Coordinates of N, CA and C and ligand atoms in Angstrom, one line a residue:
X1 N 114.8 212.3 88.2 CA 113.9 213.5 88.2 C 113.2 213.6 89.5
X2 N 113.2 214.9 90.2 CA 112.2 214.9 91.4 C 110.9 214.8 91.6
X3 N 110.4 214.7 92.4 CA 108.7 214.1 92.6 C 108.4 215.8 92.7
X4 N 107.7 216.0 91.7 CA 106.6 217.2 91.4 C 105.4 217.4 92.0
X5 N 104.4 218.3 92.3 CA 103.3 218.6 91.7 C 102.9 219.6 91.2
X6 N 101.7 219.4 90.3 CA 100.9 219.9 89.3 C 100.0 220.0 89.4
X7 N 98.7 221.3 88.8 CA 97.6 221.6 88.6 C 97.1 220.9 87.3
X8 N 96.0 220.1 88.1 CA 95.0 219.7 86.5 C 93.8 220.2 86.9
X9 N 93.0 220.7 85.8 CA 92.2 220.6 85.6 C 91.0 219.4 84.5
X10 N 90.1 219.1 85.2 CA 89.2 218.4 84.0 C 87.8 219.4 83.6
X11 N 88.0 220.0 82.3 CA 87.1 221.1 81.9 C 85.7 220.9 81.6
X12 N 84.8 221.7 81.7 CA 83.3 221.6 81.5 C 82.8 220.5 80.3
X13 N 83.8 220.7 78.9 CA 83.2 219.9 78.5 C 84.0 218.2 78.7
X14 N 84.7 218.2 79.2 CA 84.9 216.7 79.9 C 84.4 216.2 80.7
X15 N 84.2 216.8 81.5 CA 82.9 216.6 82.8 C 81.5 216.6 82.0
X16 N 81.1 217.0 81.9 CA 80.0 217.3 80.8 C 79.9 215.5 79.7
X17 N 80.9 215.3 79.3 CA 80.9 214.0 79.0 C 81.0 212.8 79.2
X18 N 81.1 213.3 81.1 CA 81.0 211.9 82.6 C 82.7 211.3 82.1
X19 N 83.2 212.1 81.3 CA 85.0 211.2 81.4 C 86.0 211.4 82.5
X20 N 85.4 211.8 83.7 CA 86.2 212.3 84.6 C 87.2 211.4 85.1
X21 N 86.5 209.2 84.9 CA 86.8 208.4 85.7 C 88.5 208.0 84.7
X22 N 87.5 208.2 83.3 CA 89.2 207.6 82.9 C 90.1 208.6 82.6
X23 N 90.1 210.0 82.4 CA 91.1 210.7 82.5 C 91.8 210.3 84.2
X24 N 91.1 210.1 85.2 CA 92.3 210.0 86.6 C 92.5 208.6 86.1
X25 N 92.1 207.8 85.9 CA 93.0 206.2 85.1 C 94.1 206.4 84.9
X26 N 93.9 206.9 83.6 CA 95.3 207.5 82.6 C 96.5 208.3 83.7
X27 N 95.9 208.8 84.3 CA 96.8 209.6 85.8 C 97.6 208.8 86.2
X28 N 96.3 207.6 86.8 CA 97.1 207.0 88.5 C 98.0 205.8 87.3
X29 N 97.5 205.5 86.3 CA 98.1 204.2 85.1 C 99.5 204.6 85.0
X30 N 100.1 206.0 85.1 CA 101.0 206.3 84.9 C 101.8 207.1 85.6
X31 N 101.6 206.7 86.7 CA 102.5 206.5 88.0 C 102.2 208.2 88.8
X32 N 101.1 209.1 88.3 CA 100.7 210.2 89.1 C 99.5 210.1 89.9
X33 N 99.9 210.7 91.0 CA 98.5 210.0 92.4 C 97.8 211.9 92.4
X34 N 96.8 211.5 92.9 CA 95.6 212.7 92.7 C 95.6 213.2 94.4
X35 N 96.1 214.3 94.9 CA 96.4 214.3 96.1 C 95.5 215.3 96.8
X36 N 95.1 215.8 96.1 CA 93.4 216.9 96.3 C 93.1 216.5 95.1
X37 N 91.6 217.1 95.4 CA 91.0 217.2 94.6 C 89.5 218.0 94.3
X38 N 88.7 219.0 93.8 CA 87.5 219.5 94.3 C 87.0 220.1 93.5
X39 N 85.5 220.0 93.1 CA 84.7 220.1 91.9 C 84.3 221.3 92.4
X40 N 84.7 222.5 91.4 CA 84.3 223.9 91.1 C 83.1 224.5 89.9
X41 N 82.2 225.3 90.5 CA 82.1 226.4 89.1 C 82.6 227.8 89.1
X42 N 83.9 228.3 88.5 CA 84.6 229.0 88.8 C 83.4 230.3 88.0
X43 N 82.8 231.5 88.8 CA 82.6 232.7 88.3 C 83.6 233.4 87.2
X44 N 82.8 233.9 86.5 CA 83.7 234.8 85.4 C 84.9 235.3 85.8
X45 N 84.9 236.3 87.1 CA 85.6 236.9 87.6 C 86.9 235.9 88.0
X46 N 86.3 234.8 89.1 CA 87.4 233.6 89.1 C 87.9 233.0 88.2
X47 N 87.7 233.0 86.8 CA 87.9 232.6 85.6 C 89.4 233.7 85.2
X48 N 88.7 234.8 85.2 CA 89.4 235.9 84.6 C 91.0 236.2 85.7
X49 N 90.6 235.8 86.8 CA 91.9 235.7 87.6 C 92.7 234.3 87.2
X50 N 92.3 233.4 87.3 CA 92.8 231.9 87.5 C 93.6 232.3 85.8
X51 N 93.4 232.5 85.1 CA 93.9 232.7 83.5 C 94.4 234.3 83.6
X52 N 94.9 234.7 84.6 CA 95.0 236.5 84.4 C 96.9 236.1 83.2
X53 N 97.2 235.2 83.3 CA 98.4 235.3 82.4 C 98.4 235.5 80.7
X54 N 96.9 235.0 80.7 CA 96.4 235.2 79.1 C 95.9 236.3 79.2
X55 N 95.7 237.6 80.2 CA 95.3 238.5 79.6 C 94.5 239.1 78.6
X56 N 96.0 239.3 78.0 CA 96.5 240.4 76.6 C 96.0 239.4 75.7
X57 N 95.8 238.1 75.5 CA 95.8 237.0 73.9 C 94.4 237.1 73.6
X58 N 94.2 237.4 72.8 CA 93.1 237.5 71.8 C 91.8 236.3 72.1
X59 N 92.3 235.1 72.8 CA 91.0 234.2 72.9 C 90.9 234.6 74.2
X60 N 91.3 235.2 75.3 CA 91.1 236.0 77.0 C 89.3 235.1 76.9
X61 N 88.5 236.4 76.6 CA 87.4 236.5 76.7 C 86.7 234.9 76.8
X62 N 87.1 233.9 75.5 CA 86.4 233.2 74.8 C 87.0 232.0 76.2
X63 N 88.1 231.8 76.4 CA 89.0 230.8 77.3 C 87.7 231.0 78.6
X64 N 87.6 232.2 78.8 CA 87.4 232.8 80.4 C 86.0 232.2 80.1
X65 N 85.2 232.4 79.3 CA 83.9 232.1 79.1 C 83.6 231.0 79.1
X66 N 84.6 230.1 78.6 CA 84.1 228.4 78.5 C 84.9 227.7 79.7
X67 N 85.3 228.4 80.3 CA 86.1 227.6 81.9 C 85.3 227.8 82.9
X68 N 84.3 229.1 82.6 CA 83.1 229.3 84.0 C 81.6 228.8 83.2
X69 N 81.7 228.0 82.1 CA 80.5 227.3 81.7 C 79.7 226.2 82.4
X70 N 80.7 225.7 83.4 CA 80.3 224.6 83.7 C 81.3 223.9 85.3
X71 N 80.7 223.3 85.8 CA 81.5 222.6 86.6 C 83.0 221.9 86.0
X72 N 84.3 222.4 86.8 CA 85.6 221.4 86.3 C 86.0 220.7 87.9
X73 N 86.7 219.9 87.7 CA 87.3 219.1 88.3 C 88.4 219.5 89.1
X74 N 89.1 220.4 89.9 CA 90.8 220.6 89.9 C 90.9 219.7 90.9
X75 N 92.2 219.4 90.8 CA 93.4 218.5 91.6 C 94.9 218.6 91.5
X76 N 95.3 218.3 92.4 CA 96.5 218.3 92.8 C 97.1 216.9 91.9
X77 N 98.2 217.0 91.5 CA 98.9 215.5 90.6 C 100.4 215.5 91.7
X78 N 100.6 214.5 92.2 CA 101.8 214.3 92.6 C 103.0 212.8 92.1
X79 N 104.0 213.4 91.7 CA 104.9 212.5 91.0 C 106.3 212.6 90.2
X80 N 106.7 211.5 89.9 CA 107.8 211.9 89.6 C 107.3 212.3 88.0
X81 N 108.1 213.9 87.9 CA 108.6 214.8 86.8 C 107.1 215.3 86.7
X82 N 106.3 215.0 87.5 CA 104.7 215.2 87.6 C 104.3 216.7 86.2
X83 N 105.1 217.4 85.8 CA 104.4 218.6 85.3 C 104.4 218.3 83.7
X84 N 105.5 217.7 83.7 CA 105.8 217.5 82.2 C 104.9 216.0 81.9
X85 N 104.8 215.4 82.4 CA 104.1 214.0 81.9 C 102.7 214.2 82.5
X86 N 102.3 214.8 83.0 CA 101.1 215.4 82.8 C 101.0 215.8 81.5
X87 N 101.4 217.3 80.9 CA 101.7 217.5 79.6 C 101.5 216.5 78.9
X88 N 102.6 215.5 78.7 CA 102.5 214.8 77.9 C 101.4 213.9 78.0
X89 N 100.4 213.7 78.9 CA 99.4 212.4 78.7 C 98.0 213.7 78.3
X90 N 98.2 214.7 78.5 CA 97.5 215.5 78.3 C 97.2 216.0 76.3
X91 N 98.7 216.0 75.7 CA 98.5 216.4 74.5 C 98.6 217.6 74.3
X92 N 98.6 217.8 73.3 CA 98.6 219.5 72.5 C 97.8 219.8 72.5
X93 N 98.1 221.4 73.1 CA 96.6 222.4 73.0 C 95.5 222.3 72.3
X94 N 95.9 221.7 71.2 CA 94.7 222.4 70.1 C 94.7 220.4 69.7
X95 N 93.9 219.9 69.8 CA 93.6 218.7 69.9 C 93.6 218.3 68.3
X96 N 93.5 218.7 67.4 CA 94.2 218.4 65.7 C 95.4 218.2 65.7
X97 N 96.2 218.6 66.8 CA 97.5 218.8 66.6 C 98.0 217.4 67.6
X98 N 97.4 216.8 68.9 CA 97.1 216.0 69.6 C 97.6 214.9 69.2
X99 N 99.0 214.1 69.6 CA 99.4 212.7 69.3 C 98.2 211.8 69.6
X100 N 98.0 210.2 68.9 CA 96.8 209.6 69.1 C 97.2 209.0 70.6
X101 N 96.1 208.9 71.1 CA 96.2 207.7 72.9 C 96.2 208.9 73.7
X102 N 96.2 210.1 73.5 CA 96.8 211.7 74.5 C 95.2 211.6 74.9
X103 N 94.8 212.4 76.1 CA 93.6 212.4 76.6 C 92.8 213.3 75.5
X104 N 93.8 214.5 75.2 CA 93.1 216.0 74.1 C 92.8 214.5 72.7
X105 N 93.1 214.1 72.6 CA 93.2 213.0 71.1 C 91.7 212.6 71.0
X106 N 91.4 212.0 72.6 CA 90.1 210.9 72.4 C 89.2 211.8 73.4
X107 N 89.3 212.9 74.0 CA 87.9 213.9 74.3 C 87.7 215.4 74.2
X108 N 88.9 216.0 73.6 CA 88.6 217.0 73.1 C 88.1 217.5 71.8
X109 N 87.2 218.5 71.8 CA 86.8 219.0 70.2 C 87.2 220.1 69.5
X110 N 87.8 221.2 70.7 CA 88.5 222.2 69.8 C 89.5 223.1 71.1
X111 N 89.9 224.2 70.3 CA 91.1 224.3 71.1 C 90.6 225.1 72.2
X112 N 89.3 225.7 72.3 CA 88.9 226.0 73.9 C 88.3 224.7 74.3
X113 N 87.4 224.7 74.1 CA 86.9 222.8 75.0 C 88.0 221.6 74.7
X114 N 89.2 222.0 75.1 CA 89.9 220.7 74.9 C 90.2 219.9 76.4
X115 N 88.8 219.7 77.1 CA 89.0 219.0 78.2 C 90.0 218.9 79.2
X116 N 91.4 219.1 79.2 CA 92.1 219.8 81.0 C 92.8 220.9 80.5
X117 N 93.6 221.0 81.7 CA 94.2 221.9 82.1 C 95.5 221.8 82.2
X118 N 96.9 221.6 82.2 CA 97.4 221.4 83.1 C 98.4 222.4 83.6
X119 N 99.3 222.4 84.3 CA 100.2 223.7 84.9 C 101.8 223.3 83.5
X120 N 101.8 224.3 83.2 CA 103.3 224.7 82.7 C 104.6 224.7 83.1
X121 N 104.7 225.2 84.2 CA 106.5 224.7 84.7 C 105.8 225.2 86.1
X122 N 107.3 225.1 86.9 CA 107.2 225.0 88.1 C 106.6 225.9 89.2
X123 N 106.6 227.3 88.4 CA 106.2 228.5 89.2 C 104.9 228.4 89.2
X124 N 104.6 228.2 87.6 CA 102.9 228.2 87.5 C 101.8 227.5 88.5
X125 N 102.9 226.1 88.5 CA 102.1 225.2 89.5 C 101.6 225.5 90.8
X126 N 103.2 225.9 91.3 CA 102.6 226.5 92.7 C 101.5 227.3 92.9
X127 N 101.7 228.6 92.0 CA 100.4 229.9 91.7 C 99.1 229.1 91.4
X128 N 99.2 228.2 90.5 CA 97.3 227.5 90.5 C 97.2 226.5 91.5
X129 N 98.1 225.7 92.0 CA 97.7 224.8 93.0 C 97.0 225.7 94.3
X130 N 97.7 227.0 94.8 CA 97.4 227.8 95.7 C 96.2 228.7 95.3
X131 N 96.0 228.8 94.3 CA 94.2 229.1 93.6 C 93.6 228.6 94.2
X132 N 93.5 226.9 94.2 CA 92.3 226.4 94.0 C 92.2 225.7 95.8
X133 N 93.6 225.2 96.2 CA 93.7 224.1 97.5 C 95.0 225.2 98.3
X134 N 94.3 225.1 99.7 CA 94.9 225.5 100.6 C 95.9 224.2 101.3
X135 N 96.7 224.3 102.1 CA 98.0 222.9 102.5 C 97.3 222.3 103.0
X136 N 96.3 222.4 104.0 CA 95.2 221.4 104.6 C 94.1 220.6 103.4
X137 N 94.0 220.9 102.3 CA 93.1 220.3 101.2 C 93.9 218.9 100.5
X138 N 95.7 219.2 100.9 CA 96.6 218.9 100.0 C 97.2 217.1 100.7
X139 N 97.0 215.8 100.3 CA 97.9 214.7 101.5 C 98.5 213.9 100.5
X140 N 99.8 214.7 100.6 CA 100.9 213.9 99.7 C 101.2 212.3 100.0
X141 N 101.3 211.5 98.8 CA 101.5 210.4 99.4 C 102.9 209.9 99.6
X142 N 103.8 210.9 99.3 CA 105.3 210.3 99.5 C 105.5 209.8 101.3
Ligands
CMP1 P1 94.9 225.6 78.7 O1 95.9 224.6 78.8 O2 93.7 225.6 79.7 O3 95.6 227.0 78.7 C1 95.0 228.2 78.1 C2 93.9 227.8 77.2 O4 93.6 228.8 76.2 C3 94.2 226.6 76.4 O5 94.2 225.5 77.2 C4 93.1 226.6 75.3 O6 92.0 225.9 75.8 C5 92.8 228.1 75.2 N1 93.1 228.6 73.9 C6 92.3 229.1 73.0 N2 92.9 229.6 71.9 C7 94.2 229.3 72.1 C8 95.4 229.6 71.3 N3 95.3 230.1 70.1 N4 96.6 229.2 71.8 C9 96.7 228.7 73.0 N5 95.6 228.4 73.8 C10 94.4 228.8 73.4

């Protein structure tokens, strides 16, 4: 599998609960390096772009409102299969549904505050990595 990167986010209420240090543990523990990185408060408006893919879904508003609540985390993840095993150390959306040891398992509380973010497949990544980090923000360690 080729060496990826991915968009994480660590969301207001993870930050909010100082777990910033062991969610990047869980990261670098499993073989993904953090290659930017830079603490945001995204405005509504930046909210409402950065998520323009959710639009049309019914929680839009609710998503957009609790991602500009607070300071998040974003970073860059670089690694091998990096998008998917992010995912996976990440957990299911909706943190009820969350395998046990997943980060959503042991610091999320519901399915908007469920503490990160991560990018979806490959296109997505690119589109939010170039949101947040310009190529000068970005120092791959391959
Ligand atoms: P995230 O990975 O940031 O991507 C979109 C977010 O929408 C998701 O995490 C959830 O926090 C939020 N969300 C709220 N309701 C839903 C829902 N019914 N299905 C999917 N995502 C939802």
């Amino acid at each position: 599998m080729a060496v990826q990167r991915t968009l994480s986010i660590i969301k207001p209420d993870a930050v909010g609960k100082n777990v910033i240090g062991d969610i990047i543990r869980r990261f670098e523990e499993n073989g993904l390096a953090v290659i930017a990185a830079r603490m945001v408060r995204l405005s509504k408006r930046e909210a409402g772009a950065f998520y323009a893919v959710h639009a049309e879904r019914p929680f839009y508003g609710e998503l957009c409102d609790f991602i500009a609540s607070g300071p998040v985390l974003a970073m860059v993840l670089e690694g091998q299969n990096a998008i998917a095993l992010n995912r996976q150390l990440m957990g299911a959306t909706n943190p009820k549904e969350a395998e046990a040891g997943t980060i959503r398992a042991d610091h999320a509380d519901s399915i908007d505050a469920n503490a990160v973010h991560g990018s979806d497949s490959a296109e997505n990544a690119a589109k939010e990595i170039a949101f947040f980090f310009s190529d000068l923000d970005i120092h791959s360690r391959r």
